[in-house]
mmCIF file of C-alpha atoms in Angstrom:
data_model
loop_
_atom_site.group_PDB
_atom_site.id
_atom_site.type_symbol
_atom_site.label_atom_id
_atom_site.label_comp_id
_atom_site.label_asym_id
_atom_site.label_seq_id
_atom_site.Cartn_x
_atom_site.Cartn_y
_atom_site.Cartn_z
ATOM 1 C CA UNK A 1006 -6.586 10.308 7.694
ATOM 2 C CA UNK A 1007 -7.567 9.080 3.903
ATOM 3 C CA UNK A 1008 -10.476 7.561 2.723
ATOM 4 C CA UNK A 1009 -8.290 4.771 1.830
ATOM 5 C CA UNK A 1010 -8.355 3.731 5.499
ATOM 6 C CA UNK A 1011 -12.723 3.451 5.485
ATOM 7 C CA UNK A 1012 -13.439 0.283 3.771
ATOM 8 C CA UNK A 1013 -16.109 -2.342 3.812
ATOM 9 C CA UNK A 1014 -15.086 -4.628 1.213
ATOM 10 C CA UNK A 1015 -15.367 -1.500 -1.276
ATOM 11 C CA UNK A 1016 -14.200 2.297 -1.214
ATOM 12 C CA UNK A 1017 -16.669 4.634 1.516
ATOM 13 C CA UNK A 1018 -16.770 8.290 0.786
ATOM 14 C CA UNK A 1019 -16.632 11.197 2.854
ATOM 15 C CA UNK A 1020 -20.671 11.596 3.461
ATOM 16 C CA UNK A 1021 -21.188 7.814 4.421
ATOM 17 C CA UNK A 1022 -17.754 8.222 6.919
ATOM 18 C CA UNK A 1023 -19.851 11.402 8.498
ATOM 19 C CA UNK A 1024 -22.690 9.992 8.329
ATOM 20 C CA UNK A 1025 -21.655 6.873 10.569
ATOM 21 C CA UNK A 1026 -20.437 9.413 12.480
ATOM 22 C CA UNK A 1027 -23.798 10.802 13.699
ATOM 23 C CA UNK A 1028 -24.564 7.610 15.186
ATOM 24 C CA UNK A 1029 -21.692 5.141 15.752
ATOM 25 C CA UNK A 1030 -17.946 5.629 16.437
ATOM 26 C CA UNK A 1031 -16.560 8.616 17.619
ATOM 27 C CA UNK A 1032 -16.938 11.738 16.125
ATOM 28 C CA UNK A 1033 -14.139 11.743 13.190
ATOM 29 C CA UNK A 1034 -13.384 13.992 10.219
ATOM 30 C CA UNK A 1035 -12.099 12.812 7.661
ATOM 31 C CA UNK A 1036 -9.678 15.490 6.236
ATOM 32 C CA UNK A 1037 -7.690 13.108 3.056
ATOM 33 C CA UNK A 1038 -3.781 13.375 2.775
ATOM 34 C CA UNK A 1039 -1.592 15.956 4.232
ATOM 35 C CA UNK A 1040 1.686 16.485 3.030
ATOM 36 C CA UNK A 1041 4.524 18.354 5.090
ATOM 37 C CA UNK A 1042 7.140 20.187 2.626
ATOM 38 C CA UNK A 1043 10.239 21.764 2.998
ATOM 39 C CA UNK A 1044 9.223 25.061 1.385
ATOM 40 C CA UNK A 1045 6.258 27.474 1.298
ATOM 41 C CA UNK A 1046 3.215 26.813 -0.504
ATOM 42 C CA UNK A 1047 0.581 24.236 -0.745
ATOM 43 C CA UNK A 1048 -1.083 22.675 -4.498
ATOM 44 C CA UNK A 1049 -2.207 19.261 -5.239
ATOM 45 C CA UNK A 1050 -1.780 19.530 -8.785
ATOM 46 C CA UNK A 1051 1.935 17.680 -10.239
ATOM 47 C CA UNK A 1052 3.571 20.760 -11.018
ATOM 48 C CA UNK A 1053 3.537 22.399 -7.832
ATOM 49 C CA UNK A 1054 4.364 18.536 -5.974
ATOM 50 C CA UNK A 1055 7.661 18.479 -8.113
ATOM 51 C CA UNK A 1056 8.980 21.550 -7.384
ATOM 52 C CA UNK A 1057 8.550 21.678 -3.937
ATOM 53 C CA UNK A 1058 10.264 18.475 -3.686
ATOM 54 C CA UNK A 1059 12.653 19.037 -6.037
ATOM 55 C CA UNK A 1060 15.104 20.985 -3.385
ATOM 56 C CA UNK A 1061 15.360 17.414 -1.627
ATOM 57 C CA UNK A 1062 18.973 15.792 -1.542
ATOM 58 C CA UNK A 1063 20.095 14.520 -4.694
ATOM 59 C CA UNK A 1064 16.617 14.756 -6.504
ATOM 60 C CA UNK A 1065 18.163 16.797 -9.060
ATOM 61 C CA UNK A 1066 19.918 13.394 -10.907
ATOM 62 C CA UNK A 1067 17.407 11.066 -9.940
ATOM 63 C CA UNK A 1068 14.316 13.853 -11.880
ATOM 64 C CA UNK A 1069 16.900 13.718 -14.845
ATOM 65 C CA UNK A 1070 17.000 9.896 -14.837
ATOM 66 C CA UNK A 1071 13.335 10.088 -14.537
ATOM 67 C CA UNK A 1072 13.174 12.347 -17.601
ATOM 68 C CA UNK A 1073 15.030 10.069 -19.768
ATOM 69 C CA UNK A 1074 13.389 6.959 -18.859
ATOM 70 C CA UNK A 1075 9.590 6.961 -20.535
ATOM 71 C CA UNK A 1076 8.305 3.190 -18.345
ATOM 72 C CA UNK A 1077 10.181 3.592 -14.168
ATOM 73 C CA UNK A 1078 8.709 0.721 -11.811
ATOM 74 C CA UNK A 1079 9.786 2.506 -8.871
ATOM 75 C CA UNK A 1080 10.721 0.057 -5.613
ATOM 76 C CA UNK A 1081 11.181 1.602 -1.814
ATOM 77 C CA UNK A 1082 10.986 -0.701 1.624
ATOM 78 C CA UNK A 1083 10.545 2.388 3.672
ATOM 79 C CA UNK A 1084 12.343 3.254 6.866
ATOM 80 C CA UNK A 1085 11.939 0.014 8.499
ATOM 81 C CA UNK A 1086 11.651 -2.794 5.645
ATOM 82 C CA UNK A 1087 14.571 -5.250 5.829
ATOM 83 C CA UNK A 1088 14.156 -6.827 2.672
ATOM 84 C CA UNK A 1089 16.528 -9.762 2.031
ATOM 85 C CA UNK A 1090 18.400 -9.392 -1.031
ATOM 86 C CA UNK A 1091 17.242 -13.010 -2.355
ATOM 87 C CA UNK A 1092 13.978 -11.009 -2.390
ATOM 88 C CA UNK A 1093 14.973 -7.806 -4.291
ATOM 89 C CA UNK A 1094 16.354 -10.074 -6.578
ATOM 90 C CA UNK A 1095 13.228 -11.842 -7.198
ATOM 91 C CA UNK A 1096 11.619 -8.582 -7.570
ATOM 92 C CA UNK A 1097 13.885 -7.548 -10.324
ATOM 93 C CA UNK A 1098 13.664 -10.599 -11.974
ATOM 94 C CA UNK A 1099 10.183 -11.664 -12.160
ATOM 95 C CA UNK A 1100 9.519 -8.079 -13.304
ATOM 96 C CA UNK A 1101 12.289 -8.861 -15.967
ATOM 97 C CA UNK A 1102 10.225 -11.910 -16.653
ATOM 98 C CA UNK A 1103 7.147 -10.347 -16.829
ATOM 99 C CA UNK A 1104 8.635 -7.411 -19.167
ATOM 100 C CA UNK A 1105 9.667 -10.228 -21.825
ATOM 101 C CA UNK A 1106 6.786 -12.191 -21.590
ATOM 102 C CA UNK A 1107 4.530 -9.232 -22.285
ATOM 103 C CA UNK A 1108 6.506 -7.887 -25.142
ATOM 104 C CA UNK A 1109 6.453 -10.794 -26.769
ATOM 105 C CA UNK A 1110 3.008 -11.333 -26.977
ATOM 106 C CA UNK A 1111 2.367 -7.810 -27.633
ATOM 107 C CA UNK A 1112 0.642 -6.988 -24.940
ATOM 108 C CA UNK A 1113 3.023 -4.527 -23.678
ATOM 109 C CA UNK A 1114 5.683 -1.508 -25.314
ATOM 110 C CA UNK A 1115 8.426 0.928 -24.910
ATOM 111 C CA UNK A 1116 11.802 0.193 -22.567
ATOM 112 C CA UNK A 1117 11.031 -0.575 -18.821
ATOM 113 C CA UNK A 1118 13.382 0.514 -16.346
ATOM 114 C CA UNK A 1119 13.932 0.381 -12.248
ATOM 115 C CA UNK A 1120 14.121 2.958 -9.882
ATOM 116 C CA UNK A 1121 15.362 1.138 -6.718
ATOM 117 C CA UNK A 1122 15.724 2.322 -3.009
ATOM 118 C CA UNK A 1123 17.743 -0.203 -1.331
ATOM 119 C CA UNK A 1124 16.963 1.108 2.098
ATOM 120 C CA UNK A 1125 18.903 -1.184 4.851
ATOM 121 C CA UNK A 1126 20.708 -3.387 2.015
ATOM 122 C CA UNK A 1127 24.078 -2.393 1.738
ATOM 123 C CA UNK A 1128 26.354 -2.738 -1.938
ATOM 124 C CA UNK A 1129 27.329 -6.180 -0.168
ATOM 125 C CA UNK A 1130 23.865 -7.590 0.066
ATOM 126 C CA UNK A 1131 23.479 -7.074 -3.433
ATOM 127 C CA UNK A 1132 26.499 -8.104 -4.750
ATOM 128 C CA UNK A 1133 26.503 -11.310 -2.857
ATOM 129 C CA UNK A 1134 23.250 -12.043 -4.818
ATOM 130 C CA UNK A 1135 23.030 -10.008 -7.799
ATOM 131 C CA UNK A 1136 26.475 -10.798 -8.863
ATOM 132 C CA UNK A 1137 25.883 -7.980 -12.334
ATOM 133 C CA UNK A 1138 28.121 -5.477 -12.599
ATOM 134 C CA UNK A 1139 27.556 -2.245 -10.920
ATOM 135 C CA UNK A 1140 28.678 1.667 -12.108
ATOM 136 C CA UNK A 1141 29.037 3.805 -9.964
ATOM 137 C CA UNK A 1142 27.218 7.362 -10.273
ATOM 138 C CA UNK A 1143 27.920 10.736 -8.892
ATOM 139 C CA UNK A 1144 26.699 11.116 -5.044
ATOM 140 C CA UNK A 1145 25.164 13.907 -3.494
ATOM 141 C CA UNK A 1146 25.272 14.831 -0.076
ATOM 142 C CA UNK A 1147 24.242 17.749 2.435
ATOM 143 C CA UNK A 1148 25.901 17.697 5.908
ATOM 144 C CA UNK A 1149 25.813 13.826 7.471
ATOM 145 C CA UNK A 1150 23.196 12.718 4.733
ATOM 146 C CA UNK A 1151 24.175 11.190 1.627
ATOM 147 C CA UNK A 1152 23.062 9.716 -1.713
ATOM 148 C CA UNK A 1153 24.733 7.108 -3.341
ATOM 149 C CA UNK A 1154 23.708 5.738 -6.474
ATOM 150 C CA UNK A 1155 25.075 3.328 -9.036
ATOM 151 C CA UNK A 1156 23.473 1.332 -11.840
ATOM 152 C CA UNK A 1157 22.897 -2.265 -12.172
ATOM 153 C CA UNK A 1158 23.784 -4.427 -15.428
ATOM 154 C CA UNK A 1159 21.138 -5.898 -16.694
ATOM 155 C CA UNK A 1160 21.505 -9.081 -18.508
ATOM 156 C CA UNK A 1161 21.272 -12.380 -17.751
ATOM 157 C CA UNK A 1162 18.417 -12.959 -15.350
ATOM 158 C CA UNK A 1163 17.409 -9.403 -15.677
ATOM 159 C CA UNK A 1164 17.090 -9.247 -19.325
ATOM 160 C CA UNK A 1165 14.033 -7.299 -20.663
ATOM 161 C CA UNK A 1166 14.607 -4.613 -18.274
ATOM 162 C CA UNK A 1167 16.336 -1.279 -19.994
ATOM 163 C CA UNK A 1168 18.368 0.162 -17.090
ATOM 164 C CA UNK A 1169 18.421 -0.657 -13.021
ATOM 165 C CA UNK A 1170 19.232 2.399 -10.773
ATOM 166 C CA UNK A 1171 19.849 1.480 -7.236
ATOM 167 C CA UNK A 1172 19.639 4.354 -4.481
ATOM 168 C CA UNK A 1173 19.839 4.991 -1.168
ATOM 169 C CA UNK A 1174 17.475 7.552 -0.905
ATOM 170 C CA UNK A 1175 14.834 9.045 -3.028
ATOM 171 C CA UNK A 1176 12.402 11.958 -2.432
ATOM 172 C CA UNK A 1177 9.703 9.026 -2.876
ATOM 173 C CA UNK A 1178 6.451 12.369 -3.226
ATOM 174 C CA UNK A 1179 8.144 13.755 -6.103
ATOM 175 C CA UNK A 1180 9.348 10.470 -8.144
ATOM 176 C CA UNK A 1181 5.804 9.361 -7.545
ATOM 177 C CA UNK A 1182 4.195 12.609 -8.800
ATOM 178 C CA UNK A 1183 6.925 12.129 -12.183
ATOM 179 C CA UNK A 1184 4.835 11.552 -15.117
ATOM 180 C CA UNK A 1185 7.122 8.587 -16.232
ATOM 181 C CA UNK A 1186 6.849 6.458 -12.397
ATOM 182 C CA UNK A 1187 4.014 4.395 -13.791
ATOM 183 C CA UNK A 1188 4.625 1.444 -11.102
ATOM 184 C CA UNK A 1189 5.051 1.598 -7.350
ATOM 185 C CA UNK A 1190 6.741 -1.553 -5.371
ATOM 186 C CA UNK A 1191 6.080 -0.806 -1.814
ATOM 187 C CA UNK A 1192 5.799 -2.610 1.361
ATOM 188 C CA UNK A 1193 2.689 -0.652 2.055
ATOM 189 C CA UNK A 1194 3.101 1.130 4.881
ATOM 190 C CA UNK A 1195 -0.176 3.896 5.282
ATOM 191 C CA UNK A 1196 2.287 6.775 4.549
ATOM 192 C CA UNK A 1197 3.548 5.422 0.734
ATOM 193 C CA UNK A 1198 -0.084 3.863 0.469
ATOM 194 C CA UNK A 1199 -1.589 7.208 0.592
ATOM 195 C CA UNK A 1200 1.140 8.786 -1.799
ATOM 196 C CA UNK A 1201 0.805 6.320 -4.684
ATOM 197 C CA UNK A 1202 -3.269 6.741 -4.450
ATOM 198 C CA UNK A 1203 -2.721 10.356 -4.481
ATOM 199 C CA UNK A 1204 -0.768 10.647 -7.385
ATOM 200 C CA UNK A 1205 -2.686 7.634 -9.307
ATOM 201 C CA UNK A 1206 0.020 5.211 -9.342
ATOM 202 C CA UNK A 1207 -1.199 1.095 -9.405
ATOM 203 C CA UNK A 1208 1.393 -0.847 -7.218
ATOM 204 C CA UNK A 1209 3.168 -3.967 -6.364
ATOM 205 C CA UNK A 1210 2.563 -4.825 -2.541
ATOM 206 C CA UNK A 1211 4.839 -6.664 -0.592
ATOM 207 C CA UNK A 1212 3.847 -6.092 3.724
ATOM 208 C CA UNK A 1213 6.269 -7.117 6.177
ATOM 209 C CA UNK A 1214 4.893 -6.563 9.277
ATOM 210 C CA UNK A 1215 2.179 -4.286 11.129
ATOM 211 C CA UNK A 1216 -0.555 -2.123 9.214
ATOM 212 C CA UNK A 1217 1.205 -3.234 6.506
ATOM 213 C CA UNK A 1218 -0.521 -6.580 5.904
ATOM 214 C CA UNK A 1219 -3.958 -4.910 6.555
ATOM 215 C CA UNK A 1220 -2.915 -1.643 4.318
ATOM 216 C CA UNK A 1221 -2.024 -4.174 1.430
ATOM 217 C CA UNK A 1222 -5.637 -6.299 1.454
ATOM 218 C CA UNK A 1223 -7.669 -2.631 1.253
ATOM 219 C CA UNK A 1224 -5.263 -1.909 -1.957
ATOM 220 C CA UNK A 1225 -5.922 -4.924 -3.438
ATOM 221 C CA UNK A 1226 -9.203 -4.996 -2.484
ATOM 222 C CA UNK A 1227 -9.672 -1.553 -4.108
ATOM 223 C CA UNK A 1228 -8.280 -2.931 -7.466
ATOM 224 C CA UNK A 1229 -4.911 -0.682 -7.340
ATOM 225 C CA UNK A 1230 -2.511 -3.274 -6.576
ATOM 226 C CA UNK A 1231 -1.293 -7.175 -6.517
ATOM 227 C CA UNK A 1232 -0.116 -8.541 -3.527
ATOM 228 C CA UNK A 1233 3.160 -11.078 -3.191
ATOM 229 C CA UNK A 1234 5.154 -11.904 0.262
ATOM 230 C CA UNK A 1235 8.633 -10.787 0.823
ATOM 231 C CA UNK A 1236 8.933 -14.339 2.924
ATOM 232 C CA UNK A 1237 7.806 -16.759 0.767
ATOM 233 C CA UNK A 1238 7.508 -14.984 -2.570
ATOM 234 C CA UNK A 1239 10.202 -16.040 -5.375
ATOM 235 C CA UNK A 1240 10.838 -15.078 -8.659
ATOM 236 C CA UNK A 1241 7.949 -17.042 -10.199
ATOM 237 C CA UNK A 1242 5.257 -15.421 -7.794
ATOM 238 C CA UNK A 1243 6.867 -11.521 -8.480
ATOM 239 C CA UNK A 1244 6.753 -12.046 -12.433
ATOM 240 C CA UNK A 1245 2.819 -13.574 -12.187
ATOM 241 C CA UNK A 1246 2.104 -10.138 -9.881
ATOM 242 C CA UNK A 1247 3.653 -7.756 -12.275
ATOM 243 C CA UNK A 1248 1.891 -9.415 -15.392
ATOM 244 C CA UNK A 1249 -0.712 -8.686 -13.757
ATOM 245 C CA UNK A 1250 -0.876 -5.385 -13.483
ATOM 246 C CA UNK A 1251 1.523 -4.525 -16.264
ATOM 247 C CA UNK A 1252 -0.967 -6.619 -18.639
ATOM 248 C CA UNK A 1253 -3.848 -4.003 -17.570
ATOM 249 C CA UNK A 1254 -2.125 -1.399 -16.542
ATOM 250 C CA UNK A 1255 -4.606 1.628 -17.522
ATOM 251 C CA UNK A 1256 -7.667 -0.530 -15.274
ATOM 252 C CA UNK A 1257 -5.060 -0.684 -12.564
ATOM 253 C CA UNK A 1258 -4.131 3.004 -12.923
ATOM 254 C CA UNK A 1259 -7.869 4.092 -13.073
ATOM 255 C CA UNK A 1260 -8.297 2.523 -10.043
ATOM 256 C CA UNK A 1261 -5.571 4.276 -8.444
ATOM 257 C CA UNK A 1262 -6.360 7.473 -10.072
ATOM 258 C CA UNK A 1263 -10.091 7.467 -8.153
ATOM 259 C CA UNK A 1264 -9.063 6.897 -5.034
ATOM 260 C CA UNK A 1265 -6.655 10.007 -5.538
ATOM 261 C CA UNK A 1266 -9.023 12.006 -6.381
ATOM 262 C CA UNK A 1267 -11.190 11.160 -3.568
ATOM 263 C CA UNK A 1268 -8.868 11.370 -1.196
ATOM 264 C CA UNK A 1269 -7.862 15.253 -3.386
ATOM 265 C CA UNK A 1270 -11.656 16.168 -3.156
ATOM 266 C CA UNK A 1271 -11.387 15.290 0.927
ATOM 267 C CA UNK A 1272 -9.958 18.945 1.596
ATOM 268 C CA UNK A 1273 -6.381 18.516 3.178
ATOM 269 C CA UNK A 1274 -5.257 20.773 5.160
ATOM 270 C CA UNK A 1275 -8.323 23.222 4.412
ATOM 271 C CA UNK A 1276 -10.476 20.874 5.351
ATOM 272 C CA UNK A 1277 -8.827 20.794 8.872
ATOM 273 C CA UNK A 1278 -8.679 24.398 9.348
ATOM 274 C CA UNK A 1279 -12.574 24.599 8.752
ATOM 275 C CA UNK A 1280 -12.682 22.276 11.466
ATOM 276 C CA UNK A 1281 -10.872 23.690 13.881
ATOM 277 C CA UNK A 1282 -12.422 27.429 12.841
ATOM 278 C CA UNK A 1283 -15.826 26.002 14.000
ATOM 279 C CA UNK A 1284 -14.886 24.807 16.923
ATOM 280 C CA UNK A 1285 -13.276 27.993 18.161
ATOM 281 C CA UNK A 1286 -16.504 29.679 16.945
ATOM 282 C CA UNK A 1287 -19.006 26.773 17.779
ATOM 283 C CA UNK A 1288 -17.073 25.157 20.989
ATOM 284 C CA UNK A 1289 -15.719 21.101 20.585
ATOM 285 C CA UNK A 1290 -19.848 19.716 22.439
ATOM 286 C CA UNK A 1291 -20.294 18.450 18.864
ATOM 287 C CA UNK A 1292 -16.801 16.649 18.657
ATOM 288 C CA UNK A 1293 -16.856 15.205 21.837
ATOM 289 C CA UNK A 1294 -17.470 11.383 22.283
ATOM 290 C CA UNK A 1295 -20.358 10.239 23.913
ATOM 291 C CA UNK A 1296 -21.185 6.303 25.505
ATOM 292 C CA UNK A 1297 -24.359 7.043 23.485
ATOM 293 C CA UNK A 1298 -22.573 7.156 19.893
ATOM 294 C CA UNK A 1299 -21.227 2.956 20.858
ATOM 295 C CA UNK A 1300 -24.147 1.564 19.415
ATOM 296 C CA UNK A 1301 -22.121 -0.393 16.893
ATOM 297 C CA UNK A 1302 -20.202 -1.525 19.817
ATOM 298 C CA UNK A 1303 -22.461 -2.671 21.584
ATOM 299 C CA UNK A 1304 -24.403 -4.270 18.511
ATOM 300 C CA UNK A 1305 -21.130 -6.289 17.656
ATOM 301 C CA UNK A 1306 -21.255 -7.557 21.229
ATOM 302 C CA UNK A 1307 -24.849 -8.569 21.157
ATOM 303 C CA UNK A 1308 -24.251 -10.370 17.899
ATOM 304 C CA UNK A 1309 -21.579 -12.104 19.494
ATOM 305 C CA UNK A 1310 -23.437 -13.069 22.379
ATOM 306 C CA UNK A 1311 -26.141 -14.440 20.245
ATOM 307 C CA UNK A 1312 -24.018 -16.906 18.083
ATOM 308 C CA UNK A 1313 -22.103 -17.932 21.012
ATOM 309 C CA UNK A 1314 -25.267 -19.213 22.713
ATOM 310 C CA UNK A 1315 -26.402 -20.111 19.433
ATOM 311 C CA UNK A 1316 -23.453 -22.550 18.967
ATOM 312 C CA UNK A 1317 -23.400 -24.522 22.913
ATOM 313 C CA UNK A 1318 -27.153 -25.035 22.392
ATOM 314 C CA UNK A 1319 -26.348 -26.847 19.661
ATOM 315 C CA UNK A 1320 -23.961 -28.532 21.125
ATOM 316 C CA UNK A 1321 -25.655 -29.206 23.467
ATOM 317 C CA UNK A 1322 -28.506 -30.394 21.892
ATOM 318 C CA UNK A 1323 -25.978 -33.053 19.503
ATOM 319 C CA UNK A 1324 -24.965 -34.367 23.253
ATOM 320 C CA UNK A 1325 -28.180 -35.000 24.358
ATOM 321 C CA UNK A 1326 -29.382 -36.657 21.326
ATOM 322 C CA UNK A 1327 -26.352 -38.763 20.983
ATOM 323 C CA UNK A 1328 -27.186 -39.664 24.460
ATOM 324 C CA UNK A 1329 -30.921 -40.468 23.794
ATOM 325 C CA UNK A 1330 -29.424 -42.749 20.823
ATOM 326 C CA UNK A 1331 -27.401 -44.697 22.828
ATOM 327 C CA UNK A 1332 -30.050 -45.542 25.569
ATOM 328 C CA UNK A 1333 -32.553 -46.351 22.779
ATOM 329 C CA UNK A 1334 -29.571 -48.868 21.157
ATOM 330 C CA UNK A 1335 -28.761 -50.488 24.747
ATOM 331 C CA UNK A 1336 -31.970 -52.578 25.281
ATOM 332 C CA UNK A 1337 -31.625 -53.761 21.544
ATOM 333 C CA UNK A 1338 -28.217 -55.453 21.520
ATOM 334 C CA UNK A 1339 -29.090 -57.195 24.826
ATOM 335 C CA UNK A 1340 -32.340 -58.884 23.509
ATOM 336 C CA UNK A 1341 -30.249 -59.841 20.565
ATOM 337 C CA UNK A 1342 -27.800 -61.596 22.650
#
């Protein structure tokens, strides 16, 4: 669970979540992010992030081309995003777009790159769209896994951006905890959600299907992101999103940042143990859920039960008078005649 998930129009914090606890839904804790690693150890801070994730396959290049690149908009679809490639493409170039636009007035500096994850697309896709030259770059693989990775030219329509590096896999936890990842495209499933608040990161939201489209309005909403469709979304739409945010980039970040720290202050995997220590010493009475603790249930049905008669009485009521009208109107147009 994350606090990013309790919203009423505006960010809810851990003592208002227990507090509706007490008296509404059932009984929930909210614990913040949980991350699952590889190797030994647990820290929230950067450091500790990177080099547990650094052991993933072919992280080693990609942290180097992180190094040398100061601006990364990193993009990722996730396991189950099927992006067209008409709409990577209008990714890449309304972020070009917005890049020049933004330099040009001023309002933005340095060399912006990509850091892209095609996911499902395959060298075809792209090519058949993006028709740029591509180099190749050295692989890395570990048994039946593999990472391939190649960079993209980038003039033409993607002029204004420095350097394009398509892969097929990235260790998305530790190139969002890089210092240089200062952008996160993502189709907002909960799981990258949570990462880019944890680590501060403002994003680019594109939902395909699912939470996703729910996940996306509470970002927003929380002033961490910009929203665009990967349906109906083209190059135009992407470039006004990424102005956007690149054009106030530290509010956007700020945002982010807060909600990472709430969701750092929540207690992880600490928290959880403390909860599951007291209930070994305390028993689970106080976790269980109880027909008493529906009250908001029950209040949301009363309230719906209320409008609905609210709305056929007055219905009703229009009926009856229309009724009455036409009676009254009857007797008049005959003594006319």
């Amino acid at each position: 669970l994350s606090p990013l998930v309790h919203y009423t129009g505006a960010l809810v914090d851990e003592s208002s979540l227990r507090a509706s606890n007490v008296h509404f839904s059932p009984r929930a804790v909210d614990i913040g992010k949980v991350f699952q690693f590889r190797a030994e150890g647990l820290s929230g801070t950067e450091a500790e992030f990177r080099r547990l994730m650094e052991a993933q396959i072919g992280h080693d290049e990609i942290n180097d081309w992180l190094d040398s690149h100061e601006n990364v908009v990193v993009i990722g679809f996730g396991t189950t995003g099927a992006p067209t490639p008409e709409f990577v493409c209008a990714l890449l170039q309304g972020l070009a777009e917005a890049v020049r636009t933004l330099k040009g007035s001023g309002a933005l500096a340095g060399e912006w790159s990509v850091l892209l994850a095609t996911g499902t697309l395959i060298p075809a896709d792209m090519d058949a769209v993006c028709p740029a030259s591509a180099t190749a770059r050295s692989g890395c693989s570990e048994g039946a896994t593999a990472v391939e990775m190649r960079t993209m030219a980038t003039g033409g329509r993607f002029d204004g951006l420095h350097e394009v590096l398509l892969v097929t896999w990235m260790a998305q936890r530790a190139v969002l905890a890089h210092p240089h990842a200062r952008v996160f495209g993502s189709h907002c499933g909960f799981g990258s959600l949570s990462e880019a608040a944890f680590f501060g990161k403002p994003l680019l939201v594109y939902p395909f299907h699912w939470d996703q489209h729910t996940n996306a309005v509470r970002a927003v909403d929380a002033g961490m992101a910009q929203k665009v469709s990967p349906y109906t979304s083209d190059a135009q739409d992407t470039a006004r999103a990424f102005a956007a945010l690149l054009s106030r980039l530290d509010e956007y970040t700020a945002k982010a940042s807060k909600v990472g720290v709430l969701m750092h202050r929540a207690g992880g995997v600490r928290a959880a143990v403390d909860v599951l220590e007291l209930e070994a010493e305390l028993g689970s009475e106080h976790l269980v859920f109880r027909s008493s603790s529906m009250l908001d249930v029950w209040l949301t049905m009363g309230a719906v039960v209320v409008v609905l008669a609210f709305l056929c009485g007055c219905c009703c009521g229009r009926c009856c008078c229309s009724r009455a009208v036409r009676t009254e109107t009857a007797p008049k147009k005959e003594k006319q005649q």
